[in-house]
Amino acid sequence: MNTILTAIAFLILAPVIGVLVTGVDRIITARMQGRVGPPVLQPFLDIAKLFEKERVGVWQAPAVLIFLHLAFMVVTGLIFFGGGDLLLAIFALTLSEVFLVLAAYSTRSPYAHVGAGRELIQLIAVEPVIILTAVGFYEVTGSFAASDIMNFSGLPVILLPGIFISVVCILTFKLRKSPFDLSTSHHAHQELVKGVMTEFSGSTLGMVEIAHLYEIVILLGLVYLFFVGNPILGVLAIIIVYFLEMLADNSTSRVKWLPALRGAWIITLILGGGNIIALSLL
Amino acid sequence: MAYLSKSPWILHYDASSCNGCDIEILACLTPRYDVERFGIINTGNPKHADILVITGGVNEQNRSVIQNLYDQMPHPKVVVGVGICACTGGIFKECYNIAGGVGEILPVDVWVPGCAARPEQIIDGIVKALGILEQKRADMSRAEAGA
């Protein structure tokens, strides 16, 4: 019963939390650059505006695929916060990303195609860590079910420090932040125009943005899972991790795709893999 | 409702400007003026843009480019011509390769004269354009409701 309530709470509250997180992100980013920055609700205003605009598109396929991207992102969150199987949630998340890539490929714009290719590379870079995370939680708590992990009384991070650090590194990919914003051109708009999102406009782009709000909450939920025994420590960890992501975002420029892929895999193998091996030896 | 004027995204195109007005537009994004306070973002993508800001007199080679960019922007949209060259062609008006101001090819909503146009003037122009943008959105939704 409790898990159903958290799932419903996720459905309603995730966009609100996502808007607040991205709004604060934009203000702090502006302060880091010596500016004042937009109001906290600016991400909401942007999305509301996108739904007021005309949707330009030669055909319907991208809009349908983007809707599926959003739908599976919501499904991921429902599985995750509803206490379902962690592996199932990860597969739903991947499926959601695949729909975004398919949508970009279906637009036939060269910029969108380059973005989609880079998005796939990012997916390949990120996926091993996320699966290792699930394996790590299984090693610690003896279950893949998110409800069992949430009822775990200890701090999984004590046994999973390597995996935690690799998840923090991977978050920069997932939150589409520099230096790993290869596929969307988060800051440097002119190089790739806007990567995967180049051809989406109006409500289609609005759906991408909403899906991203859900994604942020899911990823921050994953960070929280490492500190599940102590809620205060968990919230503190989320704030610190997100601040580190913003700091990295503002102090680095973009890397090429090969160093990004290599970096992600080296971290995965050494920290993540080493952590799992150490756990199995204990 | 009126979300459009709270989140105007700008597409800036340099139609053979001398770079004088361009750096003034970029100055609007810097800490001194910080137009992101008003939700204004400089995008590079016509599909995401609401306001097309053009600097410089239009030359014969980028005539079709500007038309193409304008056509790719989703409705409602406005055009702002920044600098005296964008308004009339300026000192380049009589050159053989210059078509004249942006008004020659696009319906311009706001003119921002000056050589170079000052950031304060540019921000004023954009704010004026927001009113027109809001008017166009109202017309659009009325047309949709009527159709």
mmCIF file of N, CA, C and O in Angstrom, chain A residues 100-160:
data_model
loop_
_atom_site.group_PDB
_atom_site.id
_atom_site.type_symbol
_atom_site.label_atom_id
_atom_site.label_comp_id
_atom_site.label_asym_id
_atom_site.label_seq_id
_atom_site.Cartn_x
_atom_site.Cartn_y
_atom_site.Cartn_z
ATOM 1 N N LEU A 100 13.973 8.063 -27.501
ATOM 2 C CA LEU A 100 14.468 9.414 -27.813
ATOM 3 C C LEU A 100 15.416 9.364 -29.012
ATOM 4 O O LEU A 100 15.338 10.192 -29.929
ATOM 5 N N VAL A 101 16.304 8.359 -29.007
ATOM 6 C CA VAL A 101 17.265 8.220 -30.113
ATOM 7 C C VAL A 101 16.517 7.935 -31.416
ATOM 8 O O VAL A 101 16.817 8.525 -32.466
ATOM 9 N N LEU A 102 15.514 7.049 -31.334
ATOM 10 C CA LEU A 102 14.732 6.722 -32.536
ATOM 11 C C LEU A 102 14.013 7.962 -33.063
ATOM 12 O O LEU A 102 13.964 8.191 -34.280
ATOM 13 N N ALA A 103 13.486 8.763 -32.141
ATOM 14 C CA ALA A 103 12.792 9.984 -32.556
ATOM 15 C C ALA A 103 13.748 10.908 -33.293
ATOM 16 O O ALA A 103 13.403 11.481 -34.331
ATOM 17 N N ALA A 104 14.975 11.031 -32.762
ATOM 18 C CA ALA A 104 15.955 11.897 -33.419
ATOM 19 C C ALA A 104 16.339 11.339 -34.780
ATOM 20 O O ALA A 104 16.480 12.081 -35.751
ATOM 21 N N TYR A 105 16.491 10.018 -34.859
ATOM 22 C CA TYR A 105 16.842 9.417 -36.152
ATOM 23 C C TYR A 105 15.713 9.578 -37.167
ATOM 24 O O TYR A 105 15.958 9.687 -38.365
ATOM 25 N N SER A 106 14.462 9.581 -36.695
ATOM 26 C CA SER A 106 13.340 9.632 -37.628
ATOM 27 C C SER A 106 13.136 11.024 -38.219
ATOM 28 O O SER A 106 12.323 11.187 -39.115
ATOM 29 N N THR A 107 13.867 12.044 -37.719
ATOM 30 C CA THR A 107 13.647 13.391 -38.234
ATOM 31 C C THR A 107 14.444 13.690 -39.499
ATOM 32 O O THR A 107 14.177 14.651 -40.185
ATOM 33 N N ARG A 108 15.441 12.888 -39.795
ATOM 34 C CA ARG A 108 16.255 13.050 -41.015
ATOM 35 C C ARG A 108 16.983 14.377 -41.092
ATOM 36 O O ARG A 108 17.165 14.921 -42.174
ATOM 37 N N SER A 109 17.337 14.926 -39.943
ATOM 38 C CA SER A 109 18.183 16.112 -39.958
ATOM 39 C C SER A 109 19.607 15.673 -39.614
ATOM 40 O O SER A 109 19.791 14.886 -38.697
ATOM 41 N N PRO A 110 20.606 16.152 -40.356
ATOM 42 C CA PRO A 110 21.980 15.718 -40.053
ATOM 43 C C PRO A 110 22.403 16.050 -38.630
ATOM 44 O O PRO A 110 23.081 15.246 -37.992
ATOM 45 N N TYR A 111 21.984 17.213 -38.100
ATOM 46 C CA TYR A 111 22.345 17.571 -36.719
ATOM 47 C C TYR A 111 21.727 16.577 -35.742
ATOM 48 O O TYR A 111 22.382 16.122 -34.803
ATOM 49 N N ALA A 112 20.438 16.258 -35.960
ATOM 50 C CA ALA A 112 19.765 15.323 -35.073
ATOM 51 C C ALA A 112 20.420 13.949 -35.158
ATOM 52 O O ALA A 112 20.536 13.251 -34.158
ATOM 53 N N HIS A 113 20.889 13.574 -36.372
ATOM 54 C CA HIS A 113 21.522 12.262 -36.518
ATOM 55 C C HIS A 113 22.841 12.206 -35.758
ATOM 56 O O HIS A 113 23.137 11.210 -35.099
ATOM 57 N N VAL A 114 23.642 13.274 -35.852
ATOM 58 C CA VAL A 114 24.893 13.307 -35.089
ATOM 59 C C VAL A 114 24.581 13.226 -33.599
ATOM 60 O O VAL A 114 25.203 12.458 -32.847
ATOM 61 N N GLY A 115 23.571 13.997 -33.174
ATOM 62 C CA GLY A 115 23.170 13.964 -31.764
ATOM 63 C C GLY A 115 22.718 12.585 -31.348
ATOM 64 O O GLY A 115 23.083 12.104 -30.274
ATOM 65 N N ALA A 116 21.930 11.926 -32.204
ATOM 66 C CA ALA A 116 21.415 10.597 -31.867
ATOM 67 C C ALA A 116 22.564 9.599 -31.751
ATOM 68 O O ALA A 116 22.579 8.767 -30.838
ATOM 69 N N GLY A 117 23.530 9.691 -32.672
ATOM 70 C CA GLY A 117 24.697 8.802 -32.602
ATOM 71 C C GLY A 117 25.444 9.003 -31.298
ATOM 72 O O GLY A 117 25.815 8.036 -30.617
ATOM 73 N N ARG A 118 25.627 10.267 -30.912
ATOM 74 C CA ARG A 118 26.349 10.546 -29.666
ATOM 75 C C ARG A 118 25.541 10.102 -28.450
ATOM 76 O O ARG A 118 26.089 9.652 -27.455
ATOM 77 N N GLU A 119 24.207 10.241 -28.543
ATOM 78 C CA GLU A 119 23.348 9.791 -27.447
ATOM 79 C C GLU A 119 23.508 8.284 -27.252
ATOM 80 O O GLU A 119 23.570 7.800 -26.111
ATOM 81 N N LEU A 120 23.599 7.540 -28.374
ATOM 82 C CA LEU A 120 23.797 6.089 -28.280
ATOM 83 C C LEU A 120 25.126 5.777 -27.609
ATOM 84 O O LEU A 120 25.216 4.879 -26.767
ATOM 85 N N ILE A 121 26.183 6.543 -27.984
ATOM 86 C CA ILE A 121 27.493 6.323 -27.369
ATOM 87 C C ILE A 121 27.421 6.581 -25.870
ATOM 88 O O ILE A 121 27.969 5.830 -25.063
ATOM 89 N N GLN A 122 26.702 7.636 -25.494
ATOM 90 C CA GLN A 122 26.543 7.926 -24.067
ATOM 91 C C GLN A 122 25.824 6.794 -23.355
ATOM 92 O O GLN A 122 26.177 6.425 -22.236
ATOM 93 N N LEU A 123 24.818 6.240 -24.038
ATOM 94 C CA LEU A 123 24.061 5.122 -23.467
ATOM 95 C C LEU A 123 24.993 3.947 -23.210
ATOM 96 O O LEU A 123 24.951 3.313 -22.150
ATOM 97 N N ILE A 124 25.878 3.682 -24.190
ATOM 98 C CA ILE A 124 26.827 2.576 -24.060
ATOM 99 C C ILE A 124 27.798 2.849 -22.908
ATOM 100 O O ILE A 124 28.176 1.956 -22.167
ATOM 101 N N ALA A 125 28.176 4.121 -22.745
ATOM 102 C CA ALA A 125 29.123 4.475 -21.688
ATOM 103 C C ALA A 125 28.496 4.324 -20.309
ATOM 104 O O ALA A 125 29.151 3.937 -19.352
ATOM 105 N N VAL A 126 27.196 4.634 -20.218
ATOM 106 C CA VAL A 126 26.538 4.754 -18.918
ATOM 107 C C VAL A 126 25.975 3.433 -18.420
ATOM 108 O O VAL A 126 25.979 3.136 -17.230
ATOM 109 N N GLU A 127 25.501 2.628 -19.373
ATOM 110 C CA GLU A 127 24.719 1.443 -19.006
ATOM 111 C C GLU A 127 25.449 0.471 -18.061
ATOM 112 O O GLU A 127 24.844 0.016 -17.080
ATOM 113 N N PRO A 128 26.749 0.147 -18.300
ATOM 114 C CA PRO A 128 27.413 -0.815 -17.394
ATOM 115 C C PRO A 128 27.366 -0.370 -15.933
ATOM 116 O O PRO A 128 27.124 -1.190 -15.051
ATOM 117 N N VAL A 129 27.582 0.916 -15.672
ATOM 118 C CA VAL A 129 27.578 1.398 -14.286
ATOM 119 C C VAL A 129 26.222 1.174 -13.654
ATOM 120 O O VAL A 129 26.115 0.735 -12.505
ATOM 121 N N ILE A 130 25.169 1.472 -14.415
ATOM 122 C CA ILE A 130 23.830 1.390 -13.833
ATOM 123 C C ILE A 130 23.488 -0.058 -13.511
ATOM 124 O O ILE A 130 22.910 -0.356 -12.461
ATOM 125 N N ILE A 131 23.897 -0.988 -14.400
ATOM 126 C CA ILE A 131 23.625 -2.398 -14.119
ATOM 127 C C ILE A 131 24.473 -2.872 -12.938
ATOM 128 O O ILE A 131 23.989 -3.589 -12.053
ATOM 129 N N LEU A 132 25.746 -2.408 -12.870
ATOM 130 C CA LEU A 132 26.595 -2.759 -11.724
ATOM 131 C C LEU A 132 25.994 -2.229 -10.425
ATOM 132 O O LEU A 132 26.131 -2.849 -9.378
ATOM 133 N N THR A 133 25.320 -1.072 -10.506
ATOM 134 C CA THR A 133 24.676 -0.519 -9.314
ATOM 135 C C THR A 133 23.631 -1.491 -8.782
ATOM 136 O O THR A 133 23.584 -1.782 -7.580
ATOM 137 N N ALA A 134 22.800 -2.008 -9.716
ATOM 138 C CA ALA A 134 21.771 -2.960 -9.310
ATOM 139 C C ALA A 134 22.419 -4.196 -8.697
ATOM 140 O O ALA A 134 21.975 -4.709 -7.658
ATOM 141 N N VAL A 135 23.504 -4.679 -9.321
ATOM 142 C CA VAL A 135 24.204 -5.858 -8.809
ATOM 143 C C VAL A 135 24.751 -5.566 -7.408
ATOM 144 O O VAL A 135 24.635 -6.385 -6.491
ATOM 145 N N GLY A 136 25.325 -4.387 -7.237
ATOM 146 C CA GLY A 136 25.871 -3.999 -5.938
ATOM 147 C C GLY A 136 24.797 -3.997 -4.857
ATOM 148 O O GLY A 136 25.008 -4.525 -3.760
ATOM 149 N N PHE A 137 23.630 -3.416 -5.200
ATOM 150 C CA PHE A 137 22.545 -3.394 -4.210
ATOM 151 C C PHE A 137 22.086 -4.813 -3.874
ATOM 152 O O PHE A 137 21.725 -5.105 -2.730
ATOM 153 N N TYR A 138 22.139 -5.698 -4.884
ATOM 154 C CA TYR A 138 21.761 -7.092 -4.619
ATOM 155 C C TYR A 138 22.754 -7.732 -3.649
ATOM 156 O O TYR A 138 22.379 -8.415 -2.697
ATOM 157 N N GLU A 139 24.039 -7.476 -3.878
ATOM 158 C CA GLU A 139 25.083 -8.042 -3.013
ATOM 159 C C GLU A 139 24.907 -7.574 -1.568
ATOM 160 O O GLU A 139 25.141 -8.314 -0.626
ATOM 161 N N VAL A 140 24.497 -6.301 -1.413
ATOM 162 C CA VAL A 140 24.400 -5.736 -0.059
ATOM 163 C C VAL A 140 23.112 -6.161 0.628
ATOM 164 O O VAL A 140 23.119 -6.596 1.781
ATOM 165 N N THR A 141 21.963 -6.036 -0.107
ATOM 166 C CA THR A 141 20.675 -6.254 0.555
ATOM 167 C C THR A 141 20.064 -7.624 0.266
ATOM 168 O O THR A 141 19.092 -8.000 0.903
ATOM 169 N N GLY A 142 20.616 -8.346 -0.708
ATOM 170 C CA GLY A 142 20.089 -9.671 -1.027
ATOM 171 C C GLY A 142 18.811 -9.637 -1.834
ATOM 172 O O GLY A 142 18.079 -10.620 -1.875
ATOM 173 N N SER A 143 18.505 -8.496 -2.479
ATOM 174 C CA SER A 143 17.279 -8.427 -3.270
ATOM 175 C C SER A 143 17.401 -7.352 -4.354
ATOM 176 O O SER A 143 18.080 -6.340 -4.170
ATOM 177 N N PHE A 144 16.742 -7.626 -5.497
ATOM 178 C CA PHE A 144 16.698 -6.620 -6.553
ATOM 179 C C PHE A 144 15.486 -5.693 -6.401
ATOM 180 O O PHE A 144 15.384 -4.697 -7.092
ATOM 181 N N ALA A 145 14.563 -6.061 -5.509
ATOM 182 C CA ALA A 145 13.338 -5.271 -5.373
ATOM 183 C C ALA A 145 13.638 -3.944 -4.681
ATOM 184 O O ALA A 145 14.273 -3.910 -3.622
ATOM 185 N N ALA A 146 13.172 -2.833 -5.303
ATOM 186 C CA ALA A 146 13.438 -1.514 -4.731
ATOM 187 C C ALA A 146 12.812 -1.388 -3.345
ATOM 188 O O ALA A 146 13.368 -0.715 -2.474
ATOM 189 N N SER A 147 11.655 -2.075 -3.118
ATOM 190 C CA SER A 147 11.005 -1.977 -1.803
ATOM 191 C C SER A 147 11.885 -2.584 -0.717
ATOM 192 O O SER A 147 11.992 -2.040 0.388
ATOM 193 N N ASP A 148 12.538 -3.728 -1.035
ATOM 194 C CA ASP A 148 13.432 -4.346 -0.050
ATOM 195 C C ASP A 148 14.628 -3.445 0.234
ATOM 196 O O ASP A 148 15.070 -3.314 1.378
ATOM 197 N N ILE A 149 15.161 -2.820 -0.848
ATOM 198 C CA ILE A 149 16.329 -1.949 -0.653
ATOM 199 C C ILE A 149 15.936 -0.742 0.192
ATOM 200 O O ILE A 149 16.676 -0.301 1.053
ATOM 201 N N MET A 150 14.704 -0.214 -0.071
ATOM 202 C CA MET A 150 14.268 0.966 0.682
ATOM 203 C C MET A 150 14.054 0.647 2.157
ATOM 204 O O MET A 150 14.154 1.533 3.000
ATOM 205 N N ASN A 151 13.746 -0.645 2.463
ATOM 206 C CA ASN A 151 13.559 -1.024 3.866
ATOM 207 C C ASN A 151 14.866 -1.441 4.540
ATOM 208 O O ASN A 151 14.871 -1.808 5.703
ATOM 209 N N PHE A 152 15.974 -1.387 3.790
ATOM 210 C CA PHE A 152 17.280 -1.755 4.343
ATOM 211 C C PHE A 152 17.653 -0.743 5.418
ATOM 212 O O PHE A 152 17.450 0.468 5.261
ATOM 213 N N SER A 153 18.173 -1.239 6.534
ATOM 214 C CA SER A 153 18.391 -0.324 7.668
ATOM 215 C C SER A 153 19.782 0.315 7.672
ATOM 216 O O SER A 153 19.974 1.379 8.245
ATOM 217 N N GLY A 154 20.758 -0.310 7.008
ATOM 218 C CA GLY A 154 22.120 0.232 7.045
ATOM 219 C C GLY A 154 22.363 1.244 5.944
ATOM 220 O O GLY A 154 21.438 1.692 5.269
ATOM 221 N N LEU A 155 23.583 1.657 5.770
ATOM 222 C CA LEU A 155 23.973 2.563 4.688
ATOM 223 C C LEU A 155 24.700 1.763 3.604
ATOM 224 O O LEU A 155 25.856 1.387 3.788
ATOM 225 N N PRO A 156 24.053 1.505 2.477
ATOM 226 C CA PRO A 156 24.720 0.715 1.419
ATOM 227 C C PRO A 156 26.017 1.359 0.934
ATOM 228 O O PRO A 156 26.907 0.659 0.463
ATOM 229 N N VAL A 157 26.136 2.693 1.082
ATOM 230 C CA VAL A 157 27.307 3.381 0.539
ATOM 231 C C VAL A 157 28.599 2.919 1.222
ATOM 232 O O VAL A 157 29.682 2.959 0.633
ATOM 233 N N ILE A 158 28.487 2.433 2.463
ATOM 234 C CA ILE A 158 29.688 1.976 3.177
ATOM 235 C C ILE A 158 30.292 0.770 2.463
ATOM 236 O O ILE A 158 31.520 0.649 2.364
ATOM 237 N N LEU A 159 29.420 -0.097 1.933
ATOM 238 C CA LEU A 159 29.918 -1.267 1.222
ATOM 239 C C LEU A 159 30.100 -0.996 -0.275
ATOM 240 O O LEU A 159 30.738 -1.775 -0.967
ATOM 241 N N LEU A 160 29.507 0.094 -0.770
ATOM 242 C CA LEU A 160 29.544 0.367 -2.215
ATOM 243 C C LEU A 160 30.182 1.726 -2.539
ATOM 244 O O LEU A 160 29.639 2.486 -3.335
#
